[in-house]
Tab-separated table of C-alpha atoms in Angstrom:
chain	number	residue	atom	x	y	z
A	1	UNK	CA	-20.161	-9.576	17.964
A	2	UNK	CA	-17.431	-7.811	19.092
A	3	UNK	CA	-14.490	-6.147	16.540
A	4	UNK	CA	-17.451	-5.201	14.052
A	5	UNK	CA	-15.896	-4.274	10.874
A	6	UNK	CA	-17.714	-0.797	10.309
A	7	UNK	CA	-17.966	1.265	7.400
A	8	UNK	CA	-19.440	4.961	7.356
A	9	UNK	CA	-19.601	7.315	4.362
A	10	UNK	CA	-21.452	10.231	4.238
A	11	UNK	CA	-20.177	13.403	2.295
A	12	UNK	CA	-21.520	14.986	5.306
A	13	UNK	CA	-17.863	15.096	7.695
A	14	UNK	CA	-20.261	15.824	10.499
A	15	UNK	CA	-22.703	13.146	10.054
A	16	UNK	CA	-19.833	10.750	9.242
A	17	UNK	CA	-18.199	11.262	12.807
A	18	UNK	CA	-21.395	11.422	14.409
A	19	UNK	CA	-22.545	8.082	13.351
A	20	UNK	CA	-18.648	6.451	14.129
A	21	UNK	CA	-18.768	7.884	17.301
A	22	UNK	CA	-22.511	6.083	18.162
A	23	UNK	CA	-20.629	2.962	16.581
A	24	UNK	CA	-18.010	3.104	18.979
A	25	UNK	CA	-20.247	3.583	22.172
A	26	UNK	CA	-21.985	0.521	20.990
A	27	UNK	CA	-19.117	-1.371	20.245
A	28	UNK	CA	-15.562	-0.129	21.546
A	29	UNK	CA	-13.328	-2.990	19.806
A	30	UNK	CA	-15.562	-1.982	15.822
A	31	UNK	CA	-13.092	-1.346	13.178
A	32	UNK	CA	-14.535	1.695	11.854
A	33	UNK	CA	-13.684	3.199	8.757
A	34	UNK	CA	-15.267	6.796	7.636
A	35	UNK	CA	-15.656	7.801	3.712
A	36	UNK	CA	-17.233	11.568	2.294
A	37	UNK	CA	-17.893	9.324	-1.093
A	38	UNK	CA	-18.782	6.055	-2.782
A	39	UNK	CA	-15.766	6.046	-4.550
A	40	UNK	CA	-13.182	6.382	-1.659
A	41	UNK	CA	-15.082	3.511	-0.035
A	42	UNK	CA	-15.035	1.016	-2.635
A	43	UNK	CA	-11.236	1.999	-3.662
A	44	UNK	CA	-9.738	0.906	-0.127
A	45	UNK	CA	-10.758	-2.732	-0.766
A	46	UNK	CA	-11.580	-3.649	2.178
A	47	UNK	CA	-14.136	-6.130	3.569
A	48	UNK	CA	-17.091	-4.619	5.854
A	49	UNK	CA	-19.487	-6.163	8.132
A	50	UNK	CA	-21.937	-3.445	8.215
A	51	UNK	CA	-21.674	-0.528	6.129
A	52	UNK	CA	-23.425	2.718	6.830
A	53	UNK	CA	-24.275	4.384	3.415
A	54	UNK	CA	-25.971	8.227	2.772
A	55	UNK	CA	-28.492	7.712	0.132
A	56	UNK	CA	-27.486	11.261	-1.724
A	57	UNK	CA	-24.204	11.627	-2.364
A	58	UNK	CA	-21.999	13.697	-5.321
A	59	UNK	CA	-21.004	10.737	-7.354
A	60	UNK	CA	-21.778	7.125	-7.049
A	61	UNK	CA	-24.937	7.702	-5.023
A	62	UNK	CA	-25.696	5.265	-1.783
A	63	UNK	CA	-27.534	2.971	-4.199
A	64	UNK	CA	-24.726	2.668	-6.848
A	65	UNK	CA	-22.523	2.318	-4.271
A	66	UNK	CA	-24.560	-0.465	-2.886
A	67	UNK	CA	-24.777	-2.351	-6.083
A	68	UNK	CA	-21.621	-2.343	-6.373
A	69	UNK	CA	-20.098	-2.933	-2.981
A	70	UNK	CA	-22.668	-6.392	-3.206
A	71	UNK	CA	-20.452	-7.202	-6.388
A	72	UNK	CA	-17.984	-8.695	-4.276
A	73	UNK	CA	-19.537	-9.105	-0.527
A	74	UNK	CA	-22.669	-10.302	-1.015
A	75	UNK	CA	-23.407	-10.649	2.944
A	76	UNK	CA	-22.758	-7.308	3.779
A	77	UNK	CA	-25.370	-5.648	5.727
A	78	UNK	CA	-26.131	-2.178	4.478
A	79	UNK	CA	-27.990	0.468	6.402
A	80	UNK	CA	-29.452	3.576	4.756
A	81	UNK	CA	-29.225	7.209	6.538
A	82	UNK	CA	-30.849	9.510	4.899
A	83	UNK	CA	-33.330	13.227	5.645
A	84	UNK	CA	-35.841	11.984	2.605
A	85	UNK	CA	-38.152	9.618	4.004
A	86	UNK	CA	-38.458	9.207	-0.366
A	87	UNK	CA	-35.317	7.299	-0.512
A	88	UNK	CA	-36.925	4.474	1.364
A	89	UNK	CA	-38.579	3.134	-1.465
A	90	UNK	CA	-35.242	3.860	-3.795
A	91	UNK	CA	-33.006	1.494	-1.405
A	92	UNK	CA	-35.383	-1.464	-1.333
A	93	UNK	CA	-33.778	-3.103	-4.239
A	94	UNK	CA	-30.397	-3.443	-2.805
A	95	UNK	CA	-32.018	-5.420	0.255
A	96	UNK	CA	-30.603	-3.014	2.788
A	97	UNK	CA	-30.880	-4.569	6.379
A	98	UNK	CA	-32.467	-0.783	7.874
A	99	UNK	CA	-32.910	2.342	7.035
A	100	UNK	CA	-32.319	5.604	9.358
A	101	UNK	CA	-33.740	9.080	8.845
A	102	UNK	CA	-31.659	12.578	9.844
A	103	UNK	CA	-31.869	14.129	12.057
A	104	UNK	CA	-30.475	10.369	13.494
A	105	UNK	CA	-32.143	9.312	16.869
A	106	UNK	CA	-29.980	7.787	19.046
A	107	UNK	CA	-32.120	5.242	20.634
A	108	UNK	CA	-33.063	3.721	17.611
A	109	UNK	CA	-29.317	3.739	16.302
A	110	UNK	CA	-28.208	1.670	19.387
A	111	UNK	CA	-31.275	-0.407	18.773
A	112	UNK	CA	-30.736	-1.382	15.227
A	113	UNK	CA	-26.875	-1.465	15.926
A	114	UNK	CA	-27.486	-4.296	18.253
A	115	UNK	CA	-29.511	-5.711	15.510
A	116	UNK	CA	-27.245	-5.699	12.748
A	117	UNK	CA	-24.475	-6.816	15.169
A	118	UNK	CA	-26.238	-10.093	15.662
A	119	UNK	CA	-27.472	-10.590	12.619
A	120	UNK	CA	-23.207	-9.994	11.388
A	121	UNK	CA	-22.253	-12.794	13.624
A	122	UNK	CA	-24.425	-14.955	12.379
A	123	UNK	CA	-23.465	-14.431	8.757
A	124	UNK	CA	-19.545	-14.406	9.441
A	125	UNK	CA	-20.746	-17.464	11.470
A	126	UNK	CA	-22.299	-19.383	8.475
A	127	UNK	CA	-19.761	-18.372	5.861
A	128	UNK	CA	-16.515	-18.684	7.349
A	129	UNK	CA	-15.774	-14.774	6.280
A	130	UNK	CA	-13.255	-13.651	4.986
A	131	UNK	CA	-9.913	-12.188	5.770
A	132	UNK	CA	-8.614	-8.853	3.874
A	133	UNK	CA	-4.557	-9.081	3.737
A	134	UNK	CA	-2.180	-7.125	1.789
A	135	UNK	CA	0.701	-9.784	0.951
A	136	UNK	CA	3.724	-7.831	-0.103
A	137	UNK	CA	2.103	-5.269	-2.698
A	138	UNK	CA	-1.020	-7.538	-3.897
A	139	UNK	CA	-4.235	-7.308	-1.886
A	140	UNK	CA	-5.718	-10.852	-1.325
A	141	UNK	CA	-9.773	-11.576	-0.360
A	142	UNK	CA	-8.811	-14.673	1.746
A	143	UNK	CA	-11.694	-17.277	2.871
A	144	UNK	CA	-11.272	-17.709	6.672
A	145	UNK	CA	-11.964	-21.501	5.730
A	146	UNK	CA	-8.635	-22.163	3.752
A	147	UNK	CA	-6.444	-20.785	6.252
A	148	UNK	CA	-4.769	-23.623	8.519
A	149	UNK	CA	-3.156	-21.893	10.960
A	150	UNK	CA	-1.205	-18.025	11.476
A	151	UNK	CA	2.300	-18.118	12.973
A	152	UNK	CA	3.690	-14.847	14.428
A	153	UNK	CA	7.371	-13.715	13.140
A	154	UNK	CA	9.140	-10.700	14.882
A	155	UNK	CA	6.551	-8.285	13.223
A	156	UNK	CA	4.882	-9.990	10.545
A	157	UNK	CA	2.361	-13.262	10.103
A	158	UNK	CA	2.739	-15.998	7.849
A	159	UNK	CA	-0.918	-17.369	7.150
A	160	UNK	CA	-0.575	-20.438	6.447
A	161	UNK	CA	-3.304	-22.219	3.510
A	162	UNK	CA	-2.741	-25.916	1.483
A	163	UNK	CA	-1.394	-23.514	-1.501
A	164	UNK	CA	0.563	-21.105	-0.344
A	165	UNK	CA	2.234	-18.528	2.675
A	166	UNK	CA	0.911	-14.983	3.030
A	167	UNK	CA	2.845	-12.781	4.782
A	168	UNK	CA	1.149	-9.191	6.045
A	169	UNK	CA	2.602	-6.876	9.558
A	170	UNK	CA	-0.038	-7.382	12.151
A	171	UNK	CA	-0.369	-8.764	15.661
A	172	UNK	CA	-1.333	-12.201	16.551
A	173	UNK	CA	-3.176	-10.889	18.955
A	174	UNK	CA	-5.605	-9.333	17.030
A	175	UNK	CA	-5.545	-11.641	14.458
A	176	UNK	CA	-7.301	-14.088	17.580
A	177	UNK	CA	-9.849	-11.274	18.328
A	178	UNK	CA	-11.078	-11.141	14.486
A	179	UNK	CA	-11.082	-14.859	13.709
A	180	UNK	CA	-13.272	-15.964	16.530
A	181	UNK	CA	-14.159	-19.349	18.343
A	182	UNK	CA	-13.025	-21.460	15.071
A	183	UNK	CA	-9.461	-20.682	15.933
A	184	UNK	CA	-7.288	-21.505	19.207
A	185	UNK	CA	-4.109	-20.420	20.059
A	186	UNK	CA	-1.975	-23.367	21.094
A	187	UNK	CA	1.292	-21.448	21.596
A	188	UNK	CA	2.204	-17.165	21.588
A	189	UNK	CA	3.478	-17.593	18.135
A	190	UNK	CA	0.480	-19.889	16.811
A	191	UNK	CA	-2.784	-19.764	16.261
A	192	UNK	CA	-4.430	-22.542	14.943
A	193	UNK	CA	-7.784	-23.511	12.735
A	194	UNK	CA	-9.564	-26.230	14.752
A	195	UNK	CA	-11.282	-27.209	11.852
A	196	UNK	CA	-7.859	-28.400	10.108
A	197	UNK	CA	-6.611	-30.184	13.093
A	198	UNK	CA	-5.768	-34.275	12.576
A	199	UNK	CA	-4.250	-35.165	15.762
A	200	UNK	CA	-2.458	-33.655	18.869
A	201	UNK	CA	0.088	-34.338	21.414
A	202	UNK	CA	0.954	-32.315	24.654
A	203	UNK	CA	3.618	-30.393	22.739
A	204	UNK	CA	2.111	-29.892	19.402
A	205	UNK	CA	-0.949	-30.374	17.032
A	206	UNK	CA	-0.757	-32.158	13.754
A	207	UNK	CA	-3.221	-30.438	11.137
A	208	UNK	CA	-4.560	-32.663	7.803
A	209	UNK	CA	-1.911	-31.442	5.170
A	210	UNK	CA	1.096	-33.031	7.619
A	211	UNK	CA	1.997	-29.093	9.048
A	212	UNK	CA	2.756	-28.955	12.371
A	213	UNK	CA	1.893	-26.019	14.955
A	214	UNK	CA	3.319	-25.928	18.810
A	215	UNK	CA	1.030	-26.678	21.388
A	216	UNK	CA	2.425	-25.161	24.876
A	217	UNK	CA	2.253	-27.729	27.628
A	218	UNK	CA	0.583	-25.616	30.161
A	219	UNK	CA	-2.289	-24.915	28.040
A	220	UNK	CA	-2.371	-28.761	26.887
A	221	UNK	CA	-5.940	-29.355	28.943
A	222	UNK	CA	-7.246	-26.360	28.305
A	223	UNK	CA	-6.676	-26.836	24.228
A	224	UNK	CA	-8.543	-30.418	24.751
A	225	UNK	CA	-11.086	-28.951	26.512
A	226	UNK	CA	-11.554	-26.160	23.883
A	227	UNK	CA	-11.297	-28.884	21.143
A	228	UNK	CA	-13.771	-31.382	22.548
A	229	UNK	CA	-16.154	-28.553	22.882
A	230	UNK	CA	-15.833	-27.011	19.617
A	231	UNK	CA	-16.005	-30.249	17.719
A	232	UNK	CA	-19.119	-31.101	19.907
A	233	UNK	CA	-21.108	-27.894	18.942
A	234	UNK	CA	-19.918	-27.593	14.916
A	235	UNK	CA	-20.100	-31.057	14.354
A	236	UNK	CA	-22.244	-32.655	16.867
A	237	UNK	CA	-19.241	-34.970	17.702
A	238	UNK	CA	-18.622	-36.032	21.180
């Protein structure tokens, strides 16, 4: 899955850059985030796809850190680095998806990395996921699910849901990359949740709630296509 949304944290600096810098050979498009504590990790707020958690730390230790991270992601996939082969036992009762041991070999890190990375997709897959915005000064948890559709304004999006307009600075681009296969974009200022749509035309698609997104007329077959197959292979309609 490409664009993994990687956390490291390790009050180790060294260990910390080592283990981004294997992330990023594995996957160059991972978000990666690096954290020396617990703490600083669960303060940003943000929403993880794999998190890579030192079982000693000063502080909230990798356990407590794990208990508490599952609080509010519950299908995060956690992977244990630590030099006590001890700690093994310790980090069974968070359900961690691996554990490493330091000195880190770098075979097995790719190996397990590939691991995890399917075994992310397949989660975000099943649950929708869920998108991390900051709208004005509030941080929002958003379900990938309830969003319609994301128009693109100058600098900022407007995620559209049945309740209400979120507004956050980001590229549309990106936005694409990070929501996957469940989303098209029918025009370069919309991208649109196929799961919403009601009907289209050659100029613009009609989604359930009576909102209407622009479809560009050169990429008219191409949406169908895209459409036809999507609804064929999440809902077994042809």
């Amino acid at each position: 899955m490409s664009g993994l949304r990687v956390a490291v944290t390790d009050d180790d600096p060294v260990v910390a850059e080592k283990i981004g810098r294997l992330v990023r050979s594995e996957d160059p498009d991972a978000r990666i985030d690096l954290y020396h504590s617990g703490e600083e990790m669960l303060l940003s707020g943000r929403d993880f796809d794999l998190v890579y958690l030192d079982v000693r730390m000063d502080g909230a230790d990798g356990i407590e850190t794990a208990r508490r991270l599952q609080q509010h992601q519950k299908d995060v996939l956690l992977i244990f680095v630590s030099g006590l082969r001890e700690s093994v036992f310790e980090a069974l009762d968070v359900h961690p998806f691996h554990f490493l041991l330091k000195p880190i070999d770098e075979q097995q890190f790719a190996r397990v990395f590939r691991e995890a990375s399917d075994a992310a997709a397949v989660r975000r897959e099943e649950s929708g996921g869920h998108l991390h915005i900051r709208n004005r000064k509030e941080n929002v948890l958003l379900p990938v699910r309830d969003i319609l559709y994301i128009e693109s304004r100058s600098r900022k999006l407007e995620i559209h849901t049945e309740d209400c307009v979120y507004e956050m600075y980001g590229a549309l681009r990106q936005m694409e990359t990070e929501l996957g296969s469940r989303f098209y974009r029918t025009h370069r200022a919309f991208l649109v949740n196929m799961d919403w749509i009601r009907s289209y035309q050659p100029d613009s698609v009609t989604l359930r709630n009576g909102a209407k997104a622009f479809l560009t007329r050169k990429k008219y077959g191409a949406f169908v296509k895209a459409y036809m197959w999507y609804l064929q292979t999440r809902h077994g309609i042809v």
